[in-house]
Short mmCIF file of C-alpha atoms in Angstrom, two decimals:
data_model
loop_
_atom_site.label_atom_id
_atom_site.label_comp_id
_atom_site.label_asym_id
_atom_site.label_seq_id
_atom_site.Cartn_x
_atom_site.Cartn_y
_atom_site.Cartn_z
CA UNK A 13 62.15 91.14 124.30
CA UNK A 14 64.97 89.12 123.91
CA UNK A 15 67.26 87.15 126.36
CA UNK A 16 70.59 88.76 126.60
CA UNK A 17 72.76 86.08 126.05
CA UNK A 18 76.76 87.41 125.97
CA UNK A 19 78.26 90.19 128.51
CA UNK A 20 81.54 90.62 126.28
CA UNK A 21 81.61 91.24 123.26
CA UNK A 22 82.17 88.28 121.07
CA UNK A 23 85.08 90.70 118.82
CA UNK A 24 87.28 91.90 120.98
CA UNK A 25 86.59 90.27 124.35
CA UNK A 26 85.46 93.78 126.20
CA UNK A 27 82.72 94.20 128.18
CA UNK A 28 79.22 94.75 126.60
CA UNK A 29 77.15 97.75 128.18
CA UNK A 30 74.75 97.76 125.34
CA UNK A 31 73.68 97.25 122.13
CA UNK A 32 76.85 97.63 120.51
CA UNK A 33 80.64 97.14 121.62
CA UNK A 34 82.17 100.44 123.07
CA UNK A 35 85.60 99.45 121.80
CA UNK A 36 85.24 97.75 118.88
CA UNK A 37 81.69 98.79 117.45
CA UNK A 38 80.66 95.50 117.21
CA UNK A 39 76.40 94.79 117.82
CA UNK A 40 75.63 92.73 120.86
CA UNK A 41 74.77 88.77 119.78
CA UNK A 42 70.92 88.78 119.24
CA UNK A 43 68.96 85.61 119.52
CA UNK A 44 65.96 86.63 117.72
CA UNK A 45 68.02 87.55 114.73
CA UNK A 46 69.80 84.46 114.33
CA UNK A 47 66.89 83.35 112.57
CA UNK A 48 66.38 82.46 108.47
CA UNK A 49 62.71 84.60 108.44
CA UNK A 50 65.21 87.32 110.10
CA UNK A 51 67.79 87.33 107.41
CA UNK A 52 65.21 87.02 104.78
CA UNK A 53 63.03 89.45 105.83
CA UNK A 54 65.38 91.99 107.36
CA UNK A 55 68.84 91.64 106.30
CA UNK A 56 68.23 90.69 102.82
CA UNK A 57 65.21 93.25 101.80
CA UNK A 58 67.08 96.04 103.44
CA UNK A 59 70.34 95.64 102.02
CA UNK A 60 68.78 95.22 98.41
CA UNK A 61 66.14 97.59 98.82
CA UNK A 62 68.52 100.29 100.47
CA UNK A 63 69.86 102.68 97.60
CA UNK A 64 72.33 103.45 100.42
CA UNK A 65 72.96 100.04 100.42
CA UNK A 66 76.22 98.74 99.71
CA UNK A 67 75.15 96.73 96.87
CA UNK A 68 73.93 99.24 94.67
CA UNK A 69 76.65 101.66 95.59
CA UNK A 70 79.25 99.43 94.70
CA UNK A 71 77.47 98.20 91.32
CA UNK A 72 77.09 101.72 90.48
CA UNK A 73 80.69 102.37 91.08
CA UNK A 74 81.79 99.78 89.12
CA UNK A 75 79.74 99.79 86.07
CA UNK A 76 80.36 103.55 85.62
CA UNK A 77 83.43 105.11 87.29
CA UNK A 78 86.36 102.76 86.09
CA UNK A 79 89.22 102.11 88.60
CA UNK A 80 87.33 104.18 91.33
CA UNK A 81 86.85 101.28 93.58
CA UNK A 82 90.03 100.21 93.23
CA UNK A 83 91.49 103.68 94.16
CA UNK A 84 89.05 103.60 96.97
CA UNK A 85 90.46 100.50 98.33
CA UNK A 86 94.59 101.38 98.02
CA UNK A 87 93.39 104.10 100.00
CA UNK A 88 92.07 101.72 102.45
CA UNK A 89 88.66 103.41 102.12
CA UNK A 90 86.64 99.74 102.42
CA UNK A 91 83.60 100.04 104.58
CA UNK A 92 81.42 101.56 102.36
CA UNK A 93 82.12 99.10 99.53
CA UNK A 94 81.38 95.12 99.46
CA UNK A 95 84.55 93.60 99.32
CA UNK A 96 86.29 93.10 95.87
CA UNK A 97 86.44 89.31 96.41
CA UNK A 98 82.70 89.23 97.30
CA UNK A 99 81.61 91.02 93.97
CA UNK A 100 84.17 88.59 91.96
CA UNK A 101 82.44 85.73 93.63
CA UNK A 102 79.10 86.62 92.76
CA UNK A 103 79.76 87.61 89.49
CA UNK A 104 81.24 84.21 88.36
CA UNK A 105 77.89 83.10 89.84
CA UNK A 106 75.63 85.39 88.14
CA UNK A 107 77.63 84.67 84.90
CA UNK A 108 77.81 80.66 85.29
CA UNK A 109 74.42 80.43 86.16
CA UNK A 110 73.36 82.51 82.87
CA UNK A 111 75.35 81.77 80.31
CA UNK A 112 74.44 78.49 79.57
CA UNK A 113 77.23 77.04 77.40
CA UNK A 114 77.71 79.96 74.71
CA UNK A 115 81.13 80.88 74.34
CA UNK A 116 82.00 84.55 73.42
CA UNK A 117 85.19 84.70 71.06
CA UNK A 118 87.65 86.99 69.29
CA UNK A 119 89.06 86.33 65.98
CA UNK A 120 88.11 84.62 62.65
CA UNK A 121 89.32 81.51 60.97
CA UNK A 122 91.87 79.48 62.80
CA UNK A 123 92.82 82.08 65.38
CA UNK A 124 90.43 83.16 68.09
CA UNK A 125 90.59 83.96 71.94
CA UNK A 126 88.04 83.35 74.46
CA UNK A 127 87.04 86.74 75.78
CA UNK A 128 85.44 85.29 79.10
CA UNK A 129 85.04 81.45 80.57
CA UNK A 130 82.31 79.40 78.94
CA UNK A 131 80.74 76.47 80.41
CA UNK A 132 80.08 73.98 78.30
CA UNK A 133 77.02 72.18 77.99
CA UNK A 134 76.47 68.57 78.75
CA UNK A 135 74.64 67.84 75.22
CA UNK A 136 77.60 69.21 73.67
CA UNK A 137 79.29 67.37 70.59
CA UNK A 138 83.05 66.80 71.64
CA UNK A 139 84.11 68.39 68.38
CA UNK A 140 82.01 71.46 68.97
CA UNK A 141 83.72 71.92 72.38
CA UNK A 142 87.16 71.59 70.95
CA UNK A 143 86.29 74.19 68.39
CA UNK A 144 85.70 76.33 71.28
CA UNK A 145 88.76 75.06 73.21
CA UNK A 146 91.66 74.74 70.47
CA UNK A 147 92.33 76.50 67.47
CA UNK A 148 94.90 74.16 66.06
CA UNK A 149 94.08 70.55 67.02
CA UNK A 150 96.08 69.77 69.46
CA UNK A 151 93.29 68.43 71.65
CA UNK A 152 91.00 66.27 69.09
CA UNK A 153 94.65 64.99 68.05
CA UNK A 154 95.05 63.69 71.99
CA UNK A 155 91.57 62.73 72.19
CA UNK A 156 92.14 60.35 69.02
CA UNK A 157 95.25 58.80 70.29
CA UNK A 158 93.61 57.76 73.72
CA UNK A 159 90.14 57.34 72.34
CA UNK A 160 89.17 57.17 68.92
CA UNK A 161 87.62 59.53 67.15
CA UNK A 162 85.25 62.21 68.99
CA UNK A 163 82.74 61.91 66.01
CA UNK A 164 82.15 58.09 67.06
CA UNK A 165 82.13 58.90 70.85
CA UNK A 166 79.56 57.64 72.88
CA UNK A 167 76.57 59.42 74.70
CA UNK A 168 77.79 58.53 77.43
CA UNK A 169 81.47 59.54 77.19
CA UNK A 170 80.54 62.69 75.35
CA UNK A 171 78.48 63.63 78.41
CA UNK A 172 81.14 62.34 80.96
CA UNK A 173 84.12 64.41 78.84
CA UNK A 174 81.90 67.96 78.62
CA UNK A 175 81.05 67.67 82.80
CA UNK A 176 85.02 66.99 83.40
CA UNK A 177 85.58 69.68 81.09
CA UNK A 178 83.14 72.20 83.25
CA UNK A 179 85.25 70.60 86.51
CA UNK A 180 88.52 71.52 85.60
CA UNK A 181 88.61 74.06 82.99
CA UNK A 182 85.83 76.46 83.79
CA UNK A 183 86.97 77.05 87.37
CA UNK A 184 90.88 77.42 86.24
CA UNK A 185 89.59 79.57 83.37
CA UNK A 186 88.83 82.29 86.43
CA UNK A 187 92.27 82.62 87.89
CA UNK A 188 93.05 84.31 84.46
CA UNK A 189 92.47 87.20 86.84
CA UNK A 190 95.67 86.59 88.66
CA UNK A 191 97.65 86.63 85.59
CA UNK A 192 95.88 90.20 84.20
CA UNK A 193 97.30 91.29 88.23
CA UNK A 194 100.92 89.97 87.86
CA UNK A 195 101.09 91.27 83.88
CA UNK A 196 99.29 95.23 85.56
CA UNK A 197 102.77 94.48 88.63
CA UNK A 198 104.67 94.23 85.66
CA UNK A 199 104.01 97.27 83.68
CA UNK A 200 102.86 99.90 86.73
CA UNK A 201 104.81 98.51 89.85
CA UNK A 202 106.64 101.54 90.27
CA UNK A 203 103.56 103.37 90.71
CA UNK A 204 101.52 100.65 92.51
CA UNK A 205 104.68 99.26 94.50
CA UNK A 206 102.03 96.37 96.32
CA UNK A 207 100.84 93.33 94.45
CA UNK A 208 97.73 93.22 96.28
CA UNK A 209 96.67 96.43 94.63
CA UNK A 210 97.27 94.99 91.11
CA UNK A 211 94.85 92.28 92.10
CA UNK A 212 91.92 94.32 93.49
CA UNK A 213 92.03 96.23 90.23
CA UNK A 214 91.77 93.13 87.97
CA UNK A 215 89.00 92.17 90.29
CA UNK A 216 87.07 94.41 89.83
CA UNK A 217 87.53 94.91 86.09
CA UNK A 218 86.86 90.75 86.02
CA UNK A 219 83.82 91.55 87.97
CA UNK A 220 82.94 94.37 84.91
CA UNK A 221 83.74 92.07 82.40
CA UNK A 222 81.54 89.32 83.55
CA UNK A 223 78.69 91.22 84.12
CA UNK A 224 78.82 93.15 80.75
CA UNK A 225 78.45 90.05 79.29
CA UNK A 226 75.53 89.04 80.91
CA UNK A 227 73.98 91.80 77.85
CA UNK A 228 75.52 89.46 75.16
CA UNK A 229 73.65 86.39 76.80
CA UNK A 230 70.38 88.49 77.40
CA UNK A 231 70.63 88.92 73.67
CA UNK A 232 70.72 85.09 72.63
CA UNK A 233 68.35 84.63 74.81
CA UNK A 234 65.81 86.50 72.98
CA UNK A 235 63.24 84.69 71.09
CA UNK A 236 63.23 86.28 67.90
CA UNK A 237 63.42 83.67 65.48
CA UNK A 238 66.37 83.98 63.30
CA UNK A 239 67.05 87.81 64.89
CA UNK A 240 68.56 85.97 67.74
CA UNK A 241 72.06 85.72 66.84
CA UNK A 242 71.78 88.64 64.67
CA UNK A 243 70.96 90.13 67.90
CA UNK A 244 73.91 88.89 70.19
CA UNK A 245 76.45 89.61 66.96
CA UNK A 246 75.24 93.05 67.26
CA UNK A 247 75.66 93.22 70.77
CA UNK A 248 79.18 91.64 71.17
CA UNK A 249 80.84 94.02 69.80
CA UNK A 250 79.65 96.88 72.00
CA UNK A 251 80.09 94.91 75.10
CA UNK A 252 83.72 94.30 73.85
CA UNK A 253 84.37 97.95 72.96
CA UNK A 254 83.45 99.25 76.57
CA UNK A 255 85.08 96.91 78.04
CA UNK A 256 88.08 97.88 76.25
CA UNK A 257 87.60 102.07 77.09
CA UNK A 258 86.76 100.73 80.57
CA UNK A 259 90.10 99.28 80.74
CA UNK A 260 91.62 102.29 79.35
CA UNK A 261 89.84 104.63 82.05
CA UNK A 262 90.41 102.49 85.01
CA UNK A 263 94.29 102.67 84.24
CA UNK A 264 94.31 106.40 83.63
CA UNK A 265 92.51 106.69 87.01
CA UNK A 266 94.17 103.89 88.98
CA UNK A 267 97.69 104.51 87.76
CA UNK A 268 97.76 107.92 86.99
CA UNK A 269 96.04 109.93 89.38
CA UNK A 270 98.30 112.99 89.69
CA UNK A 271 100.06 112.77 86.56
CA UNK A 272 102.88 115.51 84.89
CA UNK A 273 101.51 115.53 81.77
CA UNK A 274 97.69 114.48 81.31
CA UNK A 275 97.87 113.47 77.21
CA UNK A 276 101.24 111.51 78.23
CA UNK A 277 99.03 109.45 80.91
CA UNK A 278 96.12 108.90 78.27
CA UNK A 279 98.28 107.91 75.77
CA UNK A 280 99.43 105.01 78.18
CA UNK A 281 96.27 103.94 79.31
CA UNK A 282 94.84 104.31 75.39
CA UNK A 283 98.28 101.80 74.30
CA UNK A 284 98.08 99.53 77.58
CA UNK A 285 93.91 98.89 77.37
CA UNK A 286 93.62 96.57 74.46
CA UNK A 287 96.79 94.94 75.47
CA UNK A 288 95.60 93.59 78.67
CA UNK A 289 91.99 92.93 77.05
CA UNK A 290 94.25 90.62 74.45
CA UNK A 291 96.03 89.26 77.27
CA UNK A 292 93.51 88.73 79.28
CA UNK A 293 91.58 86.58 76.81
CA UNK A 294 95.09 84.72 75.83
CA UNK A 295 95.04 83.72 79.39
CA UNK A 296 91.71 82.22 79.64
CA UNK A 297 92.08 80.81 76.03
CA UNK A 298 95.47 78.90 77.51
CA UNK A 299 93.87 77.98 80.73
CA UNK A 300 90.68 76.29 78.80
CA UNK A 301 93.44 74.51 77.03
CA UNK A 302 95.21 73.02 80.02
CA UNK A 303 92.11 72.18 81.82
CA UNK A 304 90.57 70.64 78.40
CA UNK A 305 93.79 68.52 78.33
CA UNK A 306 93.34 67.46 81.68
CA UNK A 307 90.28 65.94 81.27
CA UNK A 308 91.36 64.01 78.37
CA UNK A 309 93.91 62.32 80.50
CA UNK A 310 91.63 61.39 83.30
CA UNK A 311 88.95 59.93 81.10
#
């Protein structure tokens, strides 16, 4: 037994006559589960272990039916999804906590985007990080004027410039997702009059981006000798390639779901996909820039 502690309900303010709120629906305050062996044991096993669960169901969902979720959500169908800002959050965190430095790019030569945000290592060389950061020099060229030349850098100012780096540019490097919302407003706001919907969807496909490449880092991580990065080259492109239909299948069912003509509406969502895929990693190539740049200045 447990003491009964409230006698409203600690929601809406109306009386309590049992477990759970008559007007509201919200469960009565329970001592006993206030507890961290509670949530471990209860909360956190059933949730995960729940194929009902709204974990799974929403992973499911957005691995594998493209724009679905966000369809759901317009539609203000929510409670049987984790919120879109939830599975963004935890999929930076997933994807920060594996990848481990190694940046995932477009392009050959002197032109190349940054298809997702890469933390960069501590034990990074400075040059190596601009390499990743700035395809035309702009930054070593800043770097030189303040503070020499990054070859001769110290240890200690190496280290110092890569963990400002991961401070400012890595967490800016995210709000690329705002950007891939306001350019989606731009092209489909007569169909999707509401910002707000423009941002769920690039959510979401953030959240399927992210978690994709957690594939490309599984393959680096494999010790196969020299394989390795045969591996992860093999890989990339795959990851890059669904992502890219996934785009193109999320607009066609986000932003066309009762079209006049059905080839018309794939033809759209076909031209629009790899645009906002290019976009998108022109946005997080800029804001790696600005947030490298940044750093320089406050070192």
């Amino acid at each position: 037994m447990t003491d009964v502690v409230d006698t409203i309900c600690a929601s809406c303010g109306h009386p309590l006559t049992g477990s759970y709120c008559s007007h509201c629906g919200e469960r009565a305050r329970d001592p006993g589960k206030l507890t961290l062996r509670h949530f471990l044991t209860h909360t956190v096993v059933q949730e995960l272990l729940s194929f009902d669960g709204k974990i799974w169901r929403t992973l499911a969902l957005l691995l594998f039916r493209p724009g679905f979720l966000a369809f759901e959500y317009a539609a203000g169908r929510h409670r049987a999804y984790v919120n879109p800002v939830r599975v963004l959050l935890v999929a930076i965190i997933v994807y920060v906590l594996a990848q481990g430095g190694t940046g995932f790019t477009l392009g050959s030569g002197g032109f190349r985007l940054n298809v997702a945000p890469a933390p960069v290592s501590p034990e990074r060389s400075i040059g190596g990080t601009f390499s990743q950061t700035d395809r035309f020099g702009i930054l070593e060229r800043m770097f030189v004027e303040r503070l020499g030349s990054p070859e001769n850098a110290s240890n200690e100012l190496r280290s110092r410039f890569n963990r400002m780096l991961n401070i400012f540019s890595t967490p800016l490097s995210f709000t690329a997702v705002f950007l891939v919302a306001l350019t989606l407003y731009a092209c489909f706001h007569r169909r999707r009059p509401l910002l707000v919907e423009h941002v769920v969807f690039a959510m979401h496909y953030y959240s399927f981006a992210l978690l994709t490449l957690l594939l490309v880092v599984l393959a680096s991580r494999l010790h196969v000798g020299r394989l390795s990065m045969t591996v992860m080259l093999a890989v990339l492109p795959v990851v890059i390639i669904w992502q890219v239909v996934y785009i193109a299948r999320a607009i066609r069912r986000f932003y066309f779901a009762a079209p006049r003509s059905r080839e018309a509406a794939w033809t759209v969502s076909a031209v629009a996909a790899p645009v906002v895929y290019l976009l998108n990693s022109l946005f997080i190539t800029m804001l790696q820039f600005a947030g490298a740049a940044f750093a320089i200045t406050r070192l």
